[in-house]
Coordinates of C-alpha atoms and ligand atoms in Angstrom, one line a residue:
Chain A
X256 CA -67.8 32.2 -20.1
X257 CA -67.8 34.6 -17.2
X258 CA -64.4 36.0 -16.0
X259 CA -63.6 36.7 -12.4
X260 CA -61.1 39.5 -12.2
X261 CA -59.1 40.2 -9.1
X262 CA -55.8 42.0 -8.4
X263 CA -55.0 42.2 -12.1
X264 CA -55.6 38.5 -12.6
X265 CA -58.4 36.8 -14.6
X266 CA -60.0 33.5 -13.9
X267 CA -62.5 31.6 -16.0
X268 CA -65.4 30.7 -13.8
X269 CA -68.9 29.3 -14.2
X270 CA -72.1 31.4 -13.5
X271 CA -71.8 30.7 -9.7
X272 CA -68.1 31.8 -9.7
X273 CA -66.6 28.4 -9.4
X274 CA -63.2 27.8 -11.1
X275 CA -63.8 26.4 -14.6
X276 CA -60.4 24.5 -14.5
X277 CA -60.0 23.0 -11.0
X278 CA -56.5 21.8 -12.0
X279 CA -55.0 25.3 -12.1
X280 CA -55.7 25.8 -8.4
X281 CA -52.9 26.9 -6.1
X282 CA -52.9 28.8 -2.7
X283 CA -53.0 32.1 -4.5
X284 CA -56.3 31.2 -6.1
X285 CA -57.8 30.7 -2.6
X286 CA -56.5 34.1 -1.5
X287 CA -57.9 35.7 -4.7
X288 CA -61.3 34.1 -4.3
X289 CA -61.7 34.8 -0.6
X290 CA -63.2 38.3 -0.9
X291 CA -65.9 37.1 -3.3
X292 CA -67.2 34.8 -0.5
X293 CA -67.1 37.2 2.3
X294 CA -63.8 35.9 3.8
X295 CA -61.5 38.8 4.8
X296 CA -58.5 36.8 6.0
X297 CA -57.4 33.2 5.5
X298 CA -56.4 31.9 8.9
X299 CA -54.8 28.6 9.8
X300 CA -58.4 27.2 10.4
X301 CA -59.4 28.3 6.9
X302 CA -56.5 26.4 5.5
X303 CA -57.3 23.3 7.5
X304 CA -60.7 23.2 5.8
X305 CA -59.4 24.1 2.4
X306 CA -56.6 21.6 2.4
X307 CA -58.9 18.9 3.6
X308 CA -61.4 19.6 0.8
X309 CA -58.6 19.8 -1.7
X310 CA -57.0 16.5 -0.7
X311 CA -60.4 14.7 -0.5
X312 CA -61.3 16.0 -4.0
X313 CA -57.9 14.9 -5.5
X314 CA -58.4 11.4 -4.0
X315 CA -62.1 10.8 -4.8
X316 CA -63.0 13.3 -7.5
X317 CA -65.9 14.8 -5.4
X318 CA -66.5 16.9 -2.4
X319 CA -66.9 15.1 1.0
X320 CA -70.2 14.9 2.8
X321 CA -70.7 17.7 5.3
X322 CA -70.6 15.2 8.2
X323 CA -67.2 14.0 7.1
X324 CA -65.8 17.5 6.7
X325 CA -66.8 18.4 10.2
X326 CA -65.5 15.1 11.7
X327 CA -62.2 15.2 9.9
X328 CA -61.4 18.9 10.5
X329 CA -62.9 19.0 14.0
X330 CA -65.0 22.1 13.3
X331 CA -68.7 22.3 14.1
X332 CA -70.9 23.2 11.2
X333 CA -71.7 26.7 12.5
X334 CA -68.0 27.3 13.1
X335 CA -67.5 26.6 9.4
X336 CA -70.2 29.1 8.6
X337 CA -68.4 31.7 10.7
X338 CA -65.2 31.1 8.7
X339 CA -66.9 30.8 5.4
X340 CA -70.2 32.8 5.6
X341 CA -71.5 31.5 2.3
X342 CA -71.2 28.0 3.7
X343 CA -69.0 24.9 3.0
X344 CA -70.5 24.1 -0.4
X345 CA -70.4 27.5 -1.9
X346 CA -67.6 29.3 0.0
X347 CA -65.1 26.7 1.2
X348 CA -65.4 24.5 -1.9
X349 CA -64.9 27.5 -4.2
X350 CA -61.8 28.7 -2.3
X351 CA -60.5 25.1 -2.5
X352 CA -60.9 25.2 -6.2
X353 CA -63.4 22.3 -6.4
X354 CA -65.9 22.2 -9.2
X355 CA -69.4 23.3 -8.2
X356 CA -70.9 20.6 -6.0
X357 CA -74.0 19.2 -7.8
X358 CA -76.7 20.1 -5.4
X359 CA -80.4 19.9 -6.0
X360 CA -83.5 21.6 -4.7
Chain B
X389 CA -93.6 39.3 -32.2
X390 CA -97.4 39.8 -31.9
X391 CA -99.0 43.2 -32.4
X392 CA -98.8 44.1 -28.8
X393 CA -95.1 43.7 -28.8
X394 CA -95.3 40.5 -26.8
X395 CA -93.7 37.2 -27.9
X396 CA -96.0 34.8 -29.7
X397 CA -96.8 31.7 -27.6
X398 CA -98.9 29.6 -29.8
X399 CA -98.5 26.3 -27.9
X400 CA -98.8 27.8 -24.5
X401 CA -102.0 29.7 -25.5
X402 CA -103.7 26.3 -25.8
X403 CA -103.3 26.0 -22.0
X404 CA -105.6 28.9 -21.6
X405 CA -108.5 27.3 -23.5
X406 CA -109.8 24.9 -20.9
X407 CA -112.2 25.6 -18.1
X408 CA -109.5 25.7 -15.4
X409 CA -107.4 28.5 -14.1
X410 CA -104.2 28.7 -16.2
X411 CA -100.7 29.6 -15.2
X412 CA -100.2 31.0 -18.7
X413 CA -103.0 33.5 -18.2
X414 CA -101.6 34.5 -14.8
X415 CA -98.0 34.9 -16.1
X416 CA -99.3 37.0 -19.0
X417 CA -101.1 39.3 -16.6
X418 CA -98.0 39.6 -14.5
X419 CA -96.0 40.6 -17.6
X420 CA -97.8 43.9 -17.6
X421 CA -95.5 44.9 -14.8
X422 CA -92.5 42.6 -15.1
X423 CA -90.4 42.1 -18.2
X424 CA -89.2 38.8 -16.7
X425 CA -92.6 37.2 -17.5
X426 CA -92.3 37.6 -21.3
X427 CA -89.0 35.9 -21.4
X428 CA -90.3 33.2 -19.1
X429 CA -93.2 32.4 -21.4
X430 CA -90.8 32.7 -24.4
X431 CA -88.4 30.2 -23.1
X432 CA -91.3 27.8 -22.1
X433 CA -92.8 28.1 -25.6
X434 CA -89.4 27.1 -27.0
X435 CA -89.3 24.1 -24.7
X436 CA -92.7 23.1 -25.9
X437 CA -91.6 23.4 -29.5
X438 CA -88.4 21.5 -29.0
X439 CA -89.8 19.1 -26.3
X440 CA -86.8 20.0 -24.2
X441 CA -86.2 21.8 -21.0
X442 CA -83.9 24.8 -20.9
X443 CA -83.2 25.2 -17.2
X444 CA -79.7 24.1 -16.2
X445 CA -79.5 21.9 -13.2
X446 CA -78.1 22.9 -9.8
X447 CA -76.8 26.4 -9.3
X448 CA -75.3 27.2 -6.0
X449 CA -76.3 30.6 -4.7
X450 CA -77.4 31.9 -1.3
X451 CA -77.1 34.6 1.3
X452 CA -74.3 34.9 3.8
X453 CA -74.7 32.8 6.9
X454 CA -77.2 30.4 5.3
X455 CA -76.5 27.4 3.2
X456 CA -80.2 26.9 2.2
X457 CA -83.3 28.9 1.3
X458 CA -82.3 29.9 -2.3
X459 CA -82.4 27.5 -5.2
X460 CA -80.1 28.5 -8.0
X461 CA -81.5 28.3 -11.5
X462 CA -79.9 29.4 -14.8
X463 CA -81.2 29.3 -18.4
X464 CA -79.2 27.6 -21.1
X465 CA -80.7 30.0 -23.6
X466 CA -80.0 33.1 -21.6
X467 CA -78.7 34.9 -24.8
X468 CA -82.2 34.7 -26.3
X469 CA -84.1 35.3 -23.0
X470 CA -81.8 37.6 -21.0
X471 CA -84.4 38.4 -18.4
X472 CA -84.5 34.8 -17.3
X473 CA -80.8 34.1 -17.6
X474 CA -80.8 33.9 -13.8
X475 CA -84.1 32.7 -12.4
X476 CA -83.4 31.7 -8.8
X477 CA -86.2 30.6 -6.5
X478 CA -86.4 31.8 -2.9
X479 CA -88.2 29.8 -0.1
X480 CA -89.7 32.0 2.6
X481 CA -90.8 30.4 5.8
X482 CA -94.6 30.5 5.9
X483 CA -96.5 31.3 9.1
X484 CA -97.9 28.2 10.9
X485 CA -101.2 27.3 9.3
X486 CA -100.7 29.9 6.5
X487 CA -102.4 32.7 8.4
X488 CA -101.6 36.2 7.1
X489 CA -102.9 39.6 7.5
X490 CA -103.4 41.3 4.2
X491 CA -100.8 43.7 5.2
X492 CA -98.2 40.9 5.5
X493 CA -99.1 39.6 2.0
X494 CA -98.8 43.1 0.6
X495 CA -95.4 43.5 2.3
X496 CA -94.2 40.2 0.8
X497 CA -95.4 41.0 -2.7
X498 CA -93.9 44.5 -2.6
X499 CA -90.5 43.2 -1.7
X500 CA -90.8 40.7 -4.4
X501 CA -91.8 43.1 -7.1
X502 CA -89.0 45.4 -6.2
X503 CA -86.4 42.6 -6.4
X504 CA -87.7 39.8 -8.5
X505 CA -90.2 38.6 -11.1
X506 CA -93.3 39.3 -8.9
X507 CA -94.4 35.7 -9.5
X508 CA -95.1 33.7 -6.4
X509 CA -96.3 30.2 -5.7
X510 CA -98.4 30.2 -2.5
X511 CA -97.4 27.7 -1.4
X512 CA -94.9 25.1 -2.5
X513 CA -95.1 21.5 -1.5
X514 CA -92.8 22.1 1.5
X515 CA -95.3 24.7 2.6
X516 CA -93.1 27.7 2.0
X517 CA -94.0 30.8 0.3
X518 CA -92.1 30.5 -3.1
X519 CA -90.7 33.5 -4.8
X520 CA -90.0 32.5 -8.4
X521 CA -87.2 34.1 -10.4
X522 CA -84.5 36.6 -9.4
X523 CA -80.9 37.5 -10.1
X524 CA -77.9 36.7 -7.9
X525 CA -77.3 40.4 -7.2
X526 CA -80.8 40.8 -5.7
X527 CA -80.4 38.0 -3.1
X528 CA -78.9 39.9 -0.2
X529 CA -81.2 42.9 -0.6
X530 CA -84.3 40.6 -0.6
X531 CA -83.0 38.8 2.5
X532 CA -82.4 42.0 4.3
X533 CA -85.9 43.3 3.5
X534 CA -87.6 40.0 4.4
X535 CA -85.9 39.8 7.8
X536 CA -86.7 43.4 8.5
X537 CA -90.3 42.6 7.8
X538 CA -90.1 39.7 10.3
X539 CA -89.8 36.9 7.7
X540 CA -87.0 34.3 7.3
X541 CA -85.9 32.0 4.6
X542 CA -87.1 28.4 4.6
X543 CA -85.0 25.2 4.2
X544 CA -83.7 23.8 0.9
X545 CA -81.1 21.2 -0.1
X546 CA -79.9 18.9 2.6
X547 CA -81.5 20.9 5.3
X548 CA -84.3 20.3 7.7
X549 CA -87.1 21.6 5.5
X550 CA -89.5 24.2 6.7
X551 CA -91.9 22.3 9.0
X552 CA -95.6 22.7 8.0
X553 CA -98.9 21.9 9.6
X554 CA -102.7 22.0 9.0
X555 CA -104.4 25.0 10.6
X556 CA -105.6 22.6 13.4
X557 CA -107.4 24.1 16.4
X558 CA -107.4 27.6 14.8
X559 CA -110.4 26.5 12.7
X560 CA -110.9 22.8 13.0
X561 CA -112.8 21.0 15.8
X562 CA -111.1 17.7 14.9
X563 CA -107.6 18.8 15.8
X564 CA -106.2 16.4 18.4
X565 CA -103.3 18.7 19.4
X566 CA -102.2 22.2 18.7
X567 CA -100.6 21.7 15.3
X568 CA -99.6 25.4 14.9
X569 CA -97.8 25.6 18.2
X570 CA -96.0 22.3 17.5
X571 CA -95.0 23.5 14.1
X572 CA -93.7 26.8 15.4
X573 CA -91.8 25.2 18.3
X574 CA -90.2 22.7 16.0
X575 CA -89.2 25.4 13.6
X576 CA -87.6 27.5 16.3
X577 CA -85.9 24.4 17.8
X578 CA -84.1 23.5 14.6
X579 CA -83.0 26.8 13.1
X580 CA -79.5 25.6 12.7
X581 CA -80.5 22.5 10.8
X582 CA -83.0 24.6 8.7
X583 CA -80.5 27.1 7.5
X584 CA -77.2 25.2 7.4
X585 CA -77.6 21.9 5.6
X586 CA -76.1 19.2 7.9
X587 CA -77.7 16.0 6.5
X588 CA -77.1 13.4 3.8
X589 CA -80.3 14.7 2.1
X590 CA -83.5 16.6 2.9
X591 CA -85.6 16.0 6.0
X592 CA -89.2 17.0 6.1
X593 CA -91.6 17.2 9.0
X594 CA -95.4 17.8 8.7
X595 CA -98.0 17.9 11.4
X596 CA -101.7 17.1 10.8
X597 CA -104.2 17.5 13.6
X598 CA -106.2 14.4 12.9
X599 CA -106.2 11.4 10.5
X600 CA -107.8 13.4 7.7
X601 CA -104.2 14.5 7.3
X602 CA -104.9 17.7 5.4
X603 CA -101.2 18.3 4.9
X604 CA -100.8 14.8 3.4
X605 CA -98.0 14.3 5.9
X606 CA -98.2 10.5 5.4
X607 CA -97.0 10.8 1.8
X608 CA -94.8 13.9 2.0
X609 CA -92.8 14.0 5.2
X610 CA -89.9 12.0 6.5
X611 CA -91.5 12.5 9.9
X612 CA -95.3 12.6 9.8
X613 CA -97.2 13.6 12.9
X614 CA -100.8 12.7 12.8
X615 CA -103.3 13.6 15.5
X616 CA -105.4 10.7 17.0
X617 CA -107.2 9.7 20.1
X618 CA -107.0 6.7 22.4
X619 CA -110.5 6.4 24.0
X620 CA -113.9 6.1 22.3
X621 CA -115.4 8.2 19.6
X622 CA -117.8 10.7 21.3
X623 CA -121.3 10.0 20.1
X624 CA -124.4 12.1 20.4
X625 CA -127.4 9.7 19.8
X626 CA -129.9 12.5 19.3
X627 CA -127.8 13.9 16.6
X628 CA -127.4 10.5 15.0
X629 CA -131.2 10.2 14.9
X630 CA -131.4 13.6 13.4
X631 CA -129.1 12.6 10.5
X632 CA -131.3 9.5 10.0
X633 CA -134.4 11.6 10.0
X634 CA -132.9 13.9 7.4
X635 CA -132.5 10.9 5.1
X636 CA -128.8 9.8 5.7
X637 CA -128.6 6.1 5.0
X638 CA -126.5 5.3 8.0
X639 CA -126.2 1.6 7.2
X640 CA -125.0 2.1 3.6
X641 CA -123.1 5.4 3.9
X642 CA -121.5 5.0 7.3
X643 CA -121.4 1.5 8.6
X644 CA -120.8 -0.3 5.3
X645 CA -117.9 2.1 4.5
X646 CA -116.2 1.6 7.9
X647 CA -112.9 -0.1 6.9
X648 CA -113.0 -2.5 9.9
X649 CA -116.8 -2.9 9.8
X650 CA -116.9 -2.1 13.5
X651 CA -120.1 -0.1 13.4
X652 CA -123.7 -1.3 13.5
X653 CA -127.0 0.6 12.9
X654 CA -130.2 -1.2 13.8
X655 CA -132.4 1.6 12.6
X656 CA -132.6 3.1 16.1
X657 CA -129.2 2.9 17.7
X658 CA -125.6 3.3 16.3
X659 CA -123.1 1.0 18.1
X660 CA -119.4 1.4 17.6
X661 CA -117.0 -1.4 18.6
X662 CA -114.3 1.2 19.4
X663 CA -111.6 -1.5 20.0
X664 CA -111.8 -2.3 16.3
X665 CA -111.9 1.3 15.1
X666 CA -108.7 2.3 13.2
X667 CA -109.4 6.1 13.5
X668 CA -109.9 6.5 9.8
X669 CA -112.3 9.5 10.3
X670 CA -114.8 8.3 7.8
X671 CA -117.9 8.2 10.1
X672 CA -116.9 11.4 11.8
X673 CA -116.5 13.2 8.4
X674 CA -120.0 12.0 7.4
X675 CA -121.7 12.9 10.6
X676 CA -119.7 15.7 12.1
X677 CA -122.6 16.9 14.4
X678 CA -123.1 13.4 15.9
X679 CA -119.6 12.0 16.2
X680 CA -116.3 13.5 17.4
X681 CA -112.8 12.2 18.2
X682 CA -112.5 11.1 21.8
X683 CA -111.1 13.2 24.7
X684 CA -107.8 11.3 25.3
X685 CA -105.9 13.1 22.5
X686 CA -102.5 13.0 21.1
X687 CA -100.7 12.0 17.9
X688 CA -99.1 9.1 16.1
X689 CA -95.6 9.6 14.8
X690 CA -94.8 8.0 11.5
X691 CA -91.5 7.8 9.6
X692 CA -90.2 7.5 6.1
X693 CA -92.4 8.9 3.3
X694 CA -91.0 10.5 0.2
X695 CA -91.7 11.2 -3.4
X696 CA -89.9 9.2 -6.1
X697 CA -86.7 11.1 -7.0
X698 CA -83.7 8.9 -6.3
X699 CA -85.7 5.7 -5.5
X700 CA -89.5 5.0 -5.6
X701 CA -92.2 6.6 -3.5
X702 CA -92.7 5.6 0.1
X703 CA -95.5 6.2 2.6
X704 CA -94.7 6.8 6.2
X705 CA -95.1 3.9 8.6
X706 CA -95.9 4.0 12.3
X707 CA -93.0 4.6 14.6
X708 CA -94.7 5.6 17.9
X709 CA -98.4 4.7 18.0
X710 CA -99.6 7.2 20.5
X711 CA -98.0 10.2 22.3
X712 CA -100.3 12.3 24.5
X713 CA -100.6 15.9 23.3
X714 CA -98.8 17.4 26.2
X715 CA -95.7 15.2 25.7
X716 CA -95.5 15.6 21.9
X717 CA -92.8 18.2 21.6
X718 CA -90.5 16.6 24.1
X719 CA -91.0 13.1 22.7
X720 CA -90.4 14.4 19.2
X721 CA -87.2 16.2 20.1
X722 CA -85.8 13.1 21.8
X723 CA -86.8 10.9 18.8
X724 CA -85.4 13.4 16.2
X725 CA -82.1 13.4 18.0
X726 CA -81.8 9.6 17.8
X727 CA -83.1 9.5 14.2
X728 CA -80.6 12.1 13.0
X729 CA -77.7 10.3 14.8
X730 CA -78.6 7.1 13.1
X731 CA -79.1 8.7 9.7
X732 CA -75.8 10.7 10.1
X733 CA -73.9 7.6 11.0
X734 CA -75.3 5.3 8.3
X735 CA -76.9 7.3 5.6
X736 CA -75.3 7.4 2.2
X737 CA -75.1 10.7 0.2
X738 CA -78.7 11.6 -1.0
X739 CA -80.3 8.7 0.9
X740 CA -83.6 9.6 2.6
X741 CA -84.2 8.2 6.0
X742 CA -87.0 6.0 4.7
X743 CA -84.7 4.5 2.1
X744 CA -82.0 3.9 4.8
X745 CA -84.6 2.0 6.9
X746 CA -85.4 -0.1 3.9
X747 CA -81.8 -0.8 3.3
X748 CA -80.9 -1.8 6.9
X749 CA -84.3 -3.3 7.8
X750 CA -86.8 -2.1 10.3
X751 CA -85.4 -4.4 13.0
X752 CA -81.9 -2.9 12.8
X753 CA -83.3 0.6 12.7
X754 CA -85.5 0.2 15.8
X755 CA -82.6 -1.4 17.6
X756 CA -80.4 1.6 16.7
X757 CA -82.8 4.2 17.9
X758 CA -83.8 2.2 21.0
X759 CA -87.4 1.5 20.3
X760 CA -89.2 -1.8 20.9
X761 CA -91.2 -3.2 18.0
X762 CA -95.0 -3.0 18.6
X763 CA -97.9 -4.5 16.6
X764 CA -99.0 -1.0 15.4
X765 CA -95.8 -0.7 13.3
X766 CA -97.1 -3.4 10.9
X767 CA -99.2 -2.0 8.1
X768 CA -101.0 -5.3 7.4
X769 CA -100.7 -8.8 9.0
X770 CA -98.5 -11.0 7.0
X771 CA -100.3 -13.9 5.3
X772 CA -97.4 -16.3 5.5
X773 CA -98.1 -18.5 8.5
X774 CA -94.5 -19.8 8.7
X775 CA -92.9 -17.5 11.2
X776 CA -89.7 -18.5 12.8
X777 CA -89.2 -17.4 16.3
X778 CA -85.8 -16.8 17.6
X779 CA -84.7 -18.3 20.9
X780 CA -84.6 -14.9 22.6
X781 CA -88.1 -14.1 21.5
X782 CA -89.4 -17.3 22.9
X783 CA -87.9 -16.8 26.3
X784 CA -90.0 -13.7 26.9
Ligands
LIG1670 C1 -95.0 -32.9 5.3 C2 -96.0 -32.3 4.8 C3 -96.1 -30.9 4.3 C4 -95.1 -30.0 4.1 C5 -93.6 -30.2 4.3 C6 -95.7 -28.8 3.6 C7 -95.0 -27.7 3.3 C8 -95.6 -26.5 2.8 C9 -94.9 -25.4 2.4 C10 -93.4 -25.2 2.5 C11 -95.8 -24.5 2.0 C12 -95.6 -23.1 1.5 C13 -95.9 -22.1 2.6 C14 -96.0 -20.7 2.1 O1 -96.7 -20.5 1.1 O2 -95.6 -19.8 2.8 C15 -97.1 -25.1 2.1 C16 -98.3 -24.4 1.9 C17 -99.5 -25.0 1.9 N1 -99.8 -26.4 2.3 FE1 -98.4 -27.7 2.9 N2 -97.1 -29.0 3.5 C18 -97.3 -30.3 3.9 C19 -98.5 -30.9 4.0 C20 -99.7 -30.3 3.6 C21 -101.0 -30.9 3.6 C22 -101.2 -32.3 4.1 C23 -101.9 -30.0 3.2 C24 -103.4 -30.1 3.1 C25 -104.1 -31.0 3.5 C26 -101.2 -28.8 3.0 C27 -101.8 -27.6 2.5 C28 -101.1 -26.5 2.2 C29 -101.7 -25.3 1.8 C30 -103.2 -25.0 1.7 C31 -100.7 -24.4 1.7 C32 -100.9 -22.9 1.3 C33 -100.9 -22.1 2.6 C34 -101.0 -20.6 2.3 O3 -101.9 -20.2 1.5 O4 -100.2 -19.8 2.8 N3 -99.8 -29.0 3.2 N4 -97.0 -26.3 2.6
LIG1671 C1 -92.3 -24.3 -8.1 C2 -91.9 -24.6 -6.9 C3 -92.1 -23.7 -5.7 C4 -92.8 -22.6 -5.5 C5 -93.6 -21.8 -6.6 C6 -92.7 -22.2 -4.2 C7 -93.2 -21.1 -3.6 C8 -93.1 -20.7 -2.3 C9 -93.6 -19.5 -1.8 C10 -94.4 -18.5 -2.5 C11 -93.2 -19.5 -0.5 C12 -93.6 -18.4 0.5 C13 -92.4 -17.5 0.7 C14 -92.6 -16.6 1.9 O1 -93.5 -15.7 1.9 O2 -91.9 -16.6 2.9 C15 -92.5 -20.7 -0.2 C16 -92.0 -21.0 1.0 C17 -91.2 -22.1 1.2 N1 -90.9 -23.1 0.3 FE1 -91.4 -23.1 -1.6 N2 -91.9 -23.1 -3.5 C18 -91.5 -24.1 -4.5 C19 -90.7 -25.2 -4.3 C20 -90.2 -25.5 -3.0 C21 -89.4 -26.7 -2.8 C22 -89.0 -27.6 -3.9 C23 -89.1 -26.6 -1.5 C24 -88.2 -27.6 -0.7 C25 -87.5 -28.5 -1.1 C26 -89.7 -25.5 -0.9 C27 -89.5 -25.1 0.4 C28 -90.1 -24.0 0.9 C29 -90.0 -23.7 2.3 C30 -89.2 -24.4 3.4 C31 -90.7 -22.4 2.5 C32 -90.9 -21.7 3.8 C33 -89.8 -20.6 3.8 C34 -90.1 -19.6 4.8 O3 -91.2 -19.3 5.2 O4 -89.1 -18.9 5.3 N3 -90.3 -24.8 -1.9 N4 -92.4 -21.4 -1.3
LIG1672 S1 -105.9 17.4 9.4 FE1 -107.7 17.1 10.7 S2 -107.4 18.7 12.3 FE2 -106.1 19.3 10.5 S3 -107.4 20.6 9.3 FE3 -107.6 18.6 8.5 S4 -109.4 17.7 9.4 FE4 -108.8 19.5 10.7
LIG1673 S1 -113.3 6.2 12.4 FE1 -113.3 4.8 10.7 S2 -112.7 2.9 11.6 FE2 -113.4 4.2 13.2 S3 -115.5 3.6 13.5 FE3 -115.4 5.4 12.1 S4 -115.4 4.6 10.1 FE4 -114.9 2.9 11.5

């Protein structure tokens, strides 16, 4: 099991760096993972996306579709890429402590 | 281990014994310069022994700023085959019509040998150049070198996939519009959708210059653009006579194979009832010197084909029967806008647009995108004579 180490803390993650136990997530986790996804500072906008993802996940057990994410947070897709350079699936979901979205080719 | 220090691949070796080119032979050759190849063959041999795949499903890796272009792949036996523990695939946007200078190919291969397995697939079914097998840590360096050399990543995941086209007018006299230009223009117009997946699922577009459809767009693209003509087949009677003189059996090999039987050969004169011609290209393919597509050229736009992944396979069906060549790009952009709005609004997660149309029905779909039904949209006349007309239809 790979370990992600930051600021003296250790997290169990999968090979893509997603939190292995999504239930241990808290705001500190988001801050700790930010640098690994090219996010330098978590602004209010970042939190809006993270909190939306988190609450959708807790309610439905999966990540929302991209369209829904944009609609509900009011951000355009390329604005989300400016905030989370590695994108909503890899960057934003990782910071929100969601398990890895099961994508395909 | 065999004498040469390579892994033994008894089962894979059988794949080298036939008369055809073999990927096993090619990967073995590449293993001279890349240690990845030995582990790749080793893992595959294991899969053949155990009748079980060893690639894990669905990694998420990429480069900053893009949500597509790299397909993450990990081995579940990485401890035994460490060189393929990561084996990510990179899609690189191919040039329109797949034209390269040898220098461009060398540049690509050099980049790939520096940062990956050196194995390529020219080209994948999307049309992209495929780089097979690299580690997460190499992704940004590869991306940097590729873009410096003037290349870009292609689409993957729920992106607009890299558009592709036949080489069209570059080498083929049958092209009814400039496929390469259209492909380039469409690629440039939808950069956002290609690199940052916005859709419920993938969206592919392929452009063929004529109904021979050398890119198989009708079977492999959500939006298929197939060149066609509106007027009559151009016919050179002297050349027809020449084919006959050289022994071509025009009755048997041309007329009798015309799907609509709209051709007649009386031994002297070939007559085509062009109204009945369905532009299948058969006669033109058989007598290229005598017959040519007409001069009023353009394309048919078709929608919905896909391979069987989530649901069964579909072929594309006609959406716009004829668009003049000059209006093609503009028409496409307007159409694509409406298609995506409709798909966005109604598509379920991982539902291709063809499946969505099946689910809601063609009538509802046409209504939503604001197109009127026309007879060309029907693939075959229905044989049930009991058709119920609605009051509003009758009024017209
Ligand atoms: C009140 C009298 C009749 C009624 C209600 C009736 C009704 C029907 C119905 C419901 C069908 C099925 C349609 C379909 O397959 O789509 C049918 C088919 C057929 N009927 Fe009748 N029928 C009547 C009289 C007749 C008569 C008198 C004949 C012949 C002399 C006839 C010959 C046929 C034939 C050949 C078919 C098959 C049509 C096809 O291949 O699609 N029917 N009829
Ligand atoms: C074994 C018995 C039956 C068979 C195999 C049969 C078969 C069929 C078939 C194949 C069709 C064509 C469906 C289509 O393509 O739209 C049809 C249509 C029809 N059948 Fe039957 N049928 C049977 C019994 C009946 C009975 C008992 C009735 C009426 C009491 C009936 C009324 C109709 C009607 C009204 C249609 C036309 C429906 C439409 O076109 O929308 N059928 N039938
Ligand atoms: S699809 Fe038609 S125009 Fe394009 S290369 Fe094939 S034959 Fe030529
Ligand atoms: S193109 Fe096909 S349908 Fe048209 S005349 Fe030739 S063979 Fe017949």
